[in-house]
PDB file of C-alpha atoms in Angstrom:
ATOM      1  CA  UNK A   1      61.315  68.508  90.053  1.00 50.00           C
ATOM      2  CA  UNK A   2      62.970  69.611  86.629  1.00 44.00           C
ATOM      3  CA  UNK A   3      61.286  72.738  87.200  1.00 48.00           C
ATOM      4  CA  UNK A   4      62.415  73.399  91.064  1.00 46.00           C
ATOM      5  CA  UNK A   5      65.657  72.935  89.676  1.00 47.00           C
ATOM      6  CA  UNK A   6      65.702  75.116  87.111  1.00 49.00           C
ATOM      7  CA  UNK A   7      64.582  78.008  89.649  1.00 44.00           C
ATOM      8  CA  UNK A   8      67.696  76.755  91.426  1.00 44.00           C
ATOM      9  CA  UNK A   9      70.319  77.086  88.558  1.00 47.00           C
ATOM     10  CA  UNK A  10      68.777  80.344  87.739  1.00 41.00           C
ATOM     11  CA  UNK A  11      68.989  81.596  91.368  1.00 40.00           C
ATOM     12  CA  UNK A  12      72.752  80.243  91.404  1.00 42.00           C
ATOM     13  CA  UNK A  13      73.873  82.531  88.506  1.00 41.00           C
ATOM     14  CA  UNK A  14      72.149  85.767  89.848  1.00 38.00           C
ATOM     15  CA  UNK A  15      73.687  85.115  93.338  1.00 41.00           C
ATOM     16  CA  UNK A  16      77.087  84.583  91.027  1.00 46.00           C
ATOM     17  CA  UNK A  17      76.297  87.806  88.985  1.00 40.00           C
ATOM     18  CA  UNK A  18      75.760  89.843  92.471  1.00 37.00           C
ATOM     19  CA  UNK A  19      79.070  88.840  94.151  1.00 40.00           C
ATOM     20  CA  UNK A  20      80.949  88.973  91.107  1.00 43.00           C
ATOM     21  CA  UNK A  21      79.392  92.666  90.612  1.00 41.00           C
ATOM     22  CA  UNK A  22      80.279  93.354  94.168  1.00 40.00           C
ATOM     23  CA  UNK A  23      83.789  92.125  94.118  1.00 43.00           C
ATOM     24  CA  UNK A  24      84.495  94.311  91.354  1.00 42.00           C
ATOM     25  CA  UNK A  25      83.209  97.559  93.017  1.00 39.00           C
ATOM     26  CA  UNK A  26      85.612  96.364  96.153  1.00 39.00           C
ATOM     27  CA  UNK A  27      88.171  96.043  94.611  1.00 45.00           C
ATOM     28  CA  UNK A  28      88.056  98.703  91.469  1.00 45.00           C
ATOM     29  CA  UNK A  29      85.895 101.732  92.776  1.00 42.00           C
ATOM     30  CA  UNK A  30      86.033 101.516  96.283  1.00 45.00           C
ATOM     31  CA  UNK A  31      89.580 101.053  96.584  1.00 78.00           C
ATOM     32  CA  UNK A  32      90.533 103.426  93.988  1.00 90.00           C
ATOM     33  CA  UNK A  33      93.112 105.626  94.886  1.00 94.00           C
ATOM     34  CA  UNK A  34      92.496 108.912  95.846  1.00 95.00           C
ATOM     35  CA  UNK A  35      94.081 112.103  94.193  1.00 96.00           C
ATOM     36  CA  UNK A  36      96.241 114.347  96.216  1.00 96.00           C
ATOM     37  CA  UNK A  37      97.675 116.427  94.192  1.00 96.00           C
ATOM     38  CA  UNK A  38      97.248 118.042  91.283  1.00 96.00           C
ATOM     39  CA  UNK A  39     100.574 119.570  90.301  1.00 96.00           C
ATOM     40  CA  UNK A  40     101.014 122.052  87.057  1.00 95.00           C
ATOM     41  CA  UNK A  41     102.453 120.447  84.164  1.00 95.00           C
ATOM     42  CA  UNK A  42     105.858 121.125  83.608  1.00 96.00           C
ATOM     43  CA  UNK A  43     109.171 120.876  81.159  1.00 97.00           C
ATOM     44  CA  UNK A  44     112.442 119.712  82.118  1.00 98.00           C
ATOM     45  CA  UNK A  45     115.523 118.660  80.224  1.00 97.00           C
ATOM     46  CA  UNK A  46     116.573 115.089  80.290  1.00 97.00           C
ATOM     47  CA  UNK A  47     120.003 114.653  81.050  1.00 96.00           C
ATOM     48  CA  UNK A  48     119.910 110.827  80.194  1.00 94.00           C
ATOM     49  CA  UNK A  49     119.064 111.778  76.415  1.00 94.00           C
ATOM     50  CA  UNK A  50     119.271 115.759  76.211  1.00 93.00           C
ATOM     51  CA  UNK A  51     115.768 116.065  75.155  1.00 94.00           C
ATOM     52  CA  UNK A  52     112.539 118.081  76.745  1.00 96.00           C
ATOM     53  CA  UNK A  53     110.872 115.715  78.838  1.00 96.00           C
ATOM     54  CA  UNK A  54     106.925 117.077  79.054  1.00 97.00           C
ATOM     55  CA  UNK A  55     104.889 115.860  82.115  1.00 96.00           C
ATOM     56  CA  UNK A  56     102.003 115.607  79.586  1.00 96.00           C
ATOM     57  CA  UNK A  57     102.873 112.237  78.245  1.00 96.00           C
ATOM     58  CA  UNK A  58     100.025 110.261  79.136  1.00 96.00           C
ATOM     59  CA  UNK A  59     101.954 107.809  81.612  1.00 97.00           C
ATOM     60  CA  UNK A  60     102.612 106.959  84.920  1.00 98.00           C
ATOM     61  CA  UNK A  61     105.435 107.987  86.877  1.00 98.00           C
ATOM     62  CA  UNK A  62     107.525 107.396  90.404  1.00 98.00           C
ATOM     63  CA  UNK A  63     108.623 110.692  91.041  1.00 98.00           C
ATOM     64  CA  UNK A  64     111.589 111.747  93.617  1.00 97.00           C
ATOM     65  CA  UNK A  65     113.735 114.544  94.011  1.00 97.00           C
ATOM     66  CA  UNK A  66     117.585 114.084  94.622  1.00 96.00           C
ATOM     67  CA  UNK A  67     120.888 116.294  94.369  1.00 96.00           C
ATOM     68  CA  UNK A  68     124.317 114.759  92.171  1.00 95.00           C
ATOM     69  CA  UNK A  69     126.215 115.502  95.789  1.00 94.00           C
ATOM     70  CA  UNK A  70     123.823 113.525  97.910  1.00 93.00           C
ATOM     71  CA  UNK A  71     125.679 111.247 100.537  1.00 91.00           C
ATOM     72  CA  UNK A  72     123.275 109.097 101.253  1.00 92.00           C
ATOM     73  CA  UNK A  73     119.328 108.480 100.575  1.00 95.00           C
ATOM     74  CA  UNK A  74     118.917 110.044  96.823  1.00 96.00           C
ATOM     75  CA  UNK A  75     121.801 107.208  95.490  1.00 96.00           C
ATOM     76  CA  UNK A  76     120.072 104.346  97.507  1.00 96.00           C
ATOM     77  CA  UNK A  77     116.690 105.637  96.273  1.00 97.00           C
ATOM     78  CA  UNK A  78     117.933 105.511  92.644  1.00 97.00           C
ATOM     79  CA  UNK A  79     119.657 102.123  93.031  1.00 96.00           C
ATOM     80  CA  UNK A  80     116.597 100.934  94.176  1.00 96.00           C
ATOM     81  CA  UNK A  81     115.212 102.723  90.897  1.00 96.00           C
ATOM     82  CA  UNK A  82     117.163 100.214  89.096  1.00 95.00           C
ATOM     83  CA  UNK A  83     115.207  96.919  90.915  1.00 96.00           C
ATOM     84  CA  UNK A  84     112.317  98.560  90.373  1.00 96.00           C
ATOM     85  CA  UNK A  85     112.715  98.910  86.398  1.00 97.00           C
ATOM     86  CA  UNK A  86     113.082  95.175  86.214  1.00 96.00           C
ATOM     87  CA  UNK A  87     109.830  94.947  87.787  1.00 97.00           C
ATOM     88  CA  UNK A  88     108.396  96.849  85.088  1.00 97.00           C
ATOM     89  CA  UNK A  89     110.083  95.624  82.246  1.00 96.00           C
ATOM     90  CA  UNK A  90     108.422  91.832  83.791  1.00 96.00           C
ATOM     91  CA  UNK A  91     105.096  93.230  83.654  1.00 96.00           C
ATOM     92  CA  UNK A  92     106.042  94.831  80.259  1.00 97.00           C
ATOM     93  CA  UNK A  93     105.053  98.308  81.755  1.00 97.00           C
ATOM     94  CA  UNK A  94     108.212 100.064  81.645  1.00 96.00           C
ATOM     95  CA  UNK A  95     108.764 103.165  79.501  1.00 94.00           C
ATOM     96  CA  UNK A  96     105.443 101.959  77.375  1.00 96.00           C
ATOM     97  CA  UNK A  97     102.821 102.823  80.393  1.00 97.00           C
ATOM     98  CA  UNK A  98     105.294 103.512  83.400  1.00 98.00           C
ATOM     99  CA  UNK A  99     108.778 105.700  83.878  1.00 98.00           C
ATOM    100  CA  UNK A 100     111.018 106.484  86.683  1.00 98.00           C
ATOM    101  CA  UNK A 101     111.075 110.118  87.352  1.00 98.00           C
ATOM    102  CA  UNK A 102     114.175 112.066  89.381  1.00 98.00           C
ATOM    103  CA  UNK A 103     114.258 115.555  89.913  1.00 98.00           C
ATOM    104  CA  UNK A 104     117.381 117.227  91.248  1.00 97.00           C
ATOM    105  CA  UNK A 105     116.847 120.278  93.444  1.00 96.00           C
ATOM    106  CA  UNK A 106     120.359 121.496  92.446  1.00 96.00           C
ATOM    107  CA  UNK A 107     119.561 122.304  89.273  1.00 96.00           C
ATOM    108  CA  UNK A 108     122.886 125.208  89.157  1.00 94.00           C
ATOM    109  CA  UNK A 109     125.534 122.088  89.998  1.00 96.00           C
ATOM    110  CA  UNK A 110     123.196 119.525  88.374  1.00 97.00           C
ATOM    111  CA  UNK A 111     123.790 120.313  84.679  1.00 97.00           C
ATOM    112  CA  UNK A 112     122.795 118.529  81.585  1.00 96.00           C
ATOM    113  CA  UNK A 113     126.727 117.255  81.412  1.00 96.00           C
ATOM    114  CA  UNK A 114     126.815 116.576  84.933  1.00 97.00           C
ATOM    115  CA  UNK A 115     123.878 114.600  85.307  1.00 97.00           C
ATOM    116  CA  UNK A 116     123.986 112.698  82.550  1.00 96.00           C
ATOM    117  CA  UNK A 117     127.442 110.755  83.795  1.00 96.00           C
ATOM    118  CA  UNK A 118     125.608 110.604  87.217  1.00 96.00           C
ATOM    119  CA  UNK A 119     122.876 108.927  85.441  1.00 96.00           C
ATOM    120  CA  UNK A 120     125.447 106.362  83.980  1.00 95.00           C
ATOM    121  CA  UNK A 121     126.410 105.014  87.600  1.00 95.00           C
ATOM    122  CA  UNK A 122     122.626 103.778  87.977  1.00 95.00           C
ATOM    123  CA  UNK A 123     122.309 102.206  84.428  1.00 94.00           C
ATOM    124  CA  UNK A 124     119.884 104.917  83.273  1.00 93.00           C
ATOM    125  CA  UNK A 125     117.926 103.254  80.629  1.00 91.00           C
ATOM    126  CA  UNK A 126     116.407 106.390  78.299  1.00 90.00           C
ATOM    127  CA  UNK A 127     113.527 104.330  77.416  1.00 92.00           C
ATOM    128  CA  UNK A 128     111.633 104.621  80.949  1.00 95.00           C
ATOM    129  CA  UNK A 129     114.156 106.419  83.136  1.00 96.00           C
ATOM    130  CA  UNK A 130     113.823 110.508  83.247  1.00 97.00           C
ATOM    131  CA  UNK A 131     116.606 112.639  84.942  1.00 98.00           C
ATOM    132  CA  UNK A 132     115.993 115.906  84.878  1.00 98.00           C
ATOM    133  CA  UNK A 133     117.741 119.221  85.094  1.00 98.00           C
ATOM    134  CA  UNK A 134     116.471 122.526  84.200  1.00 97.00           C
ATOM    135  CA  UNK A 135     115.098 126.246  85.352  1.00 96.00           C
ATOM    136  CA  UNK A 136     115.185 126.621  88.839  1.00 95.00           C
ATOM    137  CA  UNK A 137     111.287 128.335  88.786  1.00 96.00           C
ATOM    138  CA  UNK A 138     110.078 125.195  87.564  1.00 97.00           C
ATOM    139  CA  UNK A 139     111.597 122.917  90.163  1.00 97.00           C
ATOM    140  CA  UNK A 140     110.762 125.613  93.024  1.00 96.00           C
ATOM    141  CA  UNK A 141     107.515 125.540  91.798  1.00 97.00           C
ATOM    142  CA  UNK A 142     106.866 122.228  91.399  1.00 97.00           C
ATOM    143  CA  UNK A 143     108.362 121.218  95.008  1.00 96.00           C
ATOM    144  CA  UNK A 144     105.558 123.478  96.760  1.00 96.00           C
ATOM    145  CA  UNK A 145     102.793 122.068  94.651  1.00 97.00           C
ATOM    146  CA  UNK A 146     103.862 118.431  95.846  1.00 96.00           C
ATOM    147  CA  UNK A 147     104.993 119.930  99.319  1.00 95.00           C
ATOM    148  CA  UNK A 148     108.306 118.687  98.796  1.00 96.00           C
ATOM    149  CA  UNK A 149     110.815 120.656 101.201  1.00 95.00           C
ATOM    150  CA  UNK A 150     114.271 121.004 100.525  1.00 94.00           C
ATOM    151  CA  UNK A 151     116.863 123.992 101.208  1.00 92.00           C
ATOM    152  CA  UNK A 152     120.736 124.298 100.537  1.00 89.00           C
ATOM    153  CA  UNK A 153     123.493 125.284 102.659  1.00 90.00           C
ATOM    154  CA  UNK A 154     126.506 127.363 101.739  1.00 86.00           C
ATOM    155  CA  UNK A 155     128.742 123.748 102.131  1.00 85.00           C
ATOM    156  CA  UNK A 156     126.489 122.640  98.823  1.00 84.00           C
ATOM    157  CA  UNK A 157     124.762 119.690 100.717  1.00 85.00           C
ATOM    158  CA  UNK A 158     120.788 120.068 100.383  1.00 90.00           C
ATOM    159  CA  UNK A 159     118.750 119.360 103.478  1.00 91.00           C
ATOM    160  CA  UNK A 160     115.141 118.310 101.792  1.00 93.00           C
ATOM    161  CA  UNK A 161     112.359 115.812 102.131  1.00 94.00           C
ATOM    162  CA  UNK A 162     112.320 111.717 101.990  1.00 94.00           C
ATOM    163  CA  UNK A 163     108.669 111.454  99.920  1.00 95.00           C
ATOM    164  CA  UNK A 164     108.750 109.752  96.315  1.00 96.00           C
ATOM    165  CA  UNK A 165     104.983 110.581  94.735  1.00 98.00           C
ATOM    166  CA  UNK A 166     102.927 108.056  92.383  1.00 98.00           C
ATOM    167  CA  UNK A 167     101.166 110.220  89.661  1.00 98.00           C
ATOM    168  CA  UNK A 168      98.501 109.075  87.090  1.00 97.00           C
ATOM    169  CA  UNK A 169      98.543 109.357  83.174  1.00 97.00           C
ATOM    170  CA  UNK A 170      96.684 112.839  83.881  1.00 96.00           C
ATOM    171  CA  UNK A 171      99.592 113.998  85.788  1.00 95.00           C
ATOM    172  CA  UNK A 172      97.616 114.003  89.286  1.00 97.00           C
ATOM    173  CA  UNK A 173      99.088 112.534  92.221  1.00 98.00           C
ATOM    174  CA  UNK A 174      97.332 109.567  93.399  1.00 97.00           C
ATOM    175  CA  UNK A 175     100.145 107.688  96.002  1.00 97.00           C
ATOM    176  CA  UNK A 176     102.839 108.610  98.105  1.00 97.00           C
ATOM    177  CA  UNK A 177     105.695 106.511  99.156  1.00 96.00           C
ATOM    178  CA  UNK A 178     109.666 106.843 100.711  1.00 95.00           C
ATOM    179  CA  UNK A 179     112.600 107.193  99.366  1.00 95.00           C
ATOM    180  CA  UNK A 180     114.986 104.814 100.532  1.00 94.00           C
ATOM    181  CA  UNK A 181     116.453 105.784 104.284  1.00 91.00           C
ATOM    182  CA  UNK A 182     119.395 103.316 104.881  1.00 91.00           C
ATOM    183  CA  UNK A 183     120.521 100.304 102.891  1.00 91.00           C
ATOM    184  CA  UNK A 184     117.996  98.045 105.430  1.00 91.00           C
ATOM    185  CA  UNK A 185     115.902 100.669 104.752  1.00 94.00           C
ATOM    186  CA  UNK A 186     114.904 100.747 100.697  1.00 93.00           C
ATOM    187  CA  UNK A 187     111.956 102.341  98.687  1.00 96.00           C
ATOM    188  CA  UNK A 188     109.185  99.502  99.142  1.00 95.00           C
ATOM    189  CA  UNK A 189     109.141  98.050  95.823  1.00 96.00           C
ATOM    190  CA  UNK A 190     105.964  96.351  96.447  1.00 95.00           C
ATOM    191  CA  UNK A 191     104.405  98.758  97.309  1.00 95.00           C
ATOM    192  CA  UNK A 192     104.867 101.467  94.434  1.00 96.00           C
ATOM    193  CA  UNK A 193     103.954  98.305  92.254  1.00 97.00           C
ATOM    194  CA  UNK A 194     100.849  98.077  93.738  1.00 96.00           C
ATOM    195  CA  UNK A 195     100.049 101.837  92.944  1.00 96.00           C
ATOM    196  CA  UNK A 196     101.520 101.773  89.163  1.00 97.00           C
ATOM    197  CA  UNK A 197     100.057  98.516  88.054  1.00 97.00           C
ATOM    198  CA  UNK A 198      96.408 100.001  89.525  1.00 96.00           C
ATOM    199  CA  UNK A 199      97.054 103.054  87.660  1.00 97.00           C
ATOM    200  CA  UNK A 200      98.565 101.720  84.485  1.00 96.00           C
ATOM    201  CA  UNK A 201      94.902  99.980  84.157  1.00 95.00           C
ATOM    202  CA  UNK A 202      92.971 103.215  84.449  1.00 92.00           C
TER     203      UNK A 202
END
């Protein structure tokens, strides 16, 4: 009987082993996300500090575009940048293995100067957030890599795209998600949590 029941513990564990195995391919390789994109690294000035921000740094990043002048989505979309720092800082992932990335696409109007008081209306922390300004190739170039449209009118305002992207510590882009469309409308917090914590573990 001692015997039988040893056969029993023993076929217990394995069955324990095999569905713990299993649950970890579920929900670690087979849901894995997928990469997208694979933009070229690039340099930008950050207006929030002045200094050359390198996409090389080995983090993860929320990236969107916006324009100082924007009416409308691009401040929503950074205000809800600001929610979405506290997230980070509670899971203690915020400018250590995560930072919020904004790109203008009026890089001409959107000086260092210029951006960094815009910056100061959404409580730009330096540590994690990234506002960047710089050569117009760059930005042009990087838009088409993440097919990101956006083109100005002679009135200034800048007709472009609503996508915010999720990239990986190796700079590839592995989510996408919205930018914010009306105040009952904001970025889905949850959501880009999801994405950053998975990534922050890879």
């Amino acid at each position: 009987m001692l015997k039988k029941n040893s056969y029993l513990t023993v076929a217990a564990v394995v069955l324990i082993l095999v569905a713990a195995a299993g649950g970890y391919y579920y929900f670690f390789m087979k849901e894995k996300l997928p990469v997208i994109a694979e933009p070229t690294p690039f340099e930008l000035t950050n207006a929030v500090n002045g200094k050359t921000f390198d996409s090389e740094d080995g983090k993860v990043k929320v990236l969107t575009f916006f324009y100082s002048n924007c009416p409308d989505i691009c401040p929503l979309t950074l205000n809800d940048y600001r929610k979405l720092e506290k997230k980070l800082r509670a899971e203690e992932l915020y400018g250590t293995d995560v930072e919020l990335v904004a790109v203008t696409v009026d890089p001409k109007v959107d000086t260092p100067k210029v951006l960094k008081k815009y910056a100061a209306n959404f409580e730009a922390n330096p540590e994690g957030w990234k506002v960047l300004t710089g050569d117009e190739v760059v930005i042009d170039r990087l838009t088409r890599q993440l097919n990101f449209y956006y083109s100005k009118a002679e009135s200034g305002l800048v007709t472009h795209g609503t996508q915010m992207f999720i990239l990986d510590r190796d700079n590839k882009v592995r989510a996408i998600s919205s930018m914010a469309k009306t105040p009952d409308e904001p970025v889905d917090l949850e959501e880009v949590m999801t994405s950053v914590k998975q990534l922050a573990k890879e």
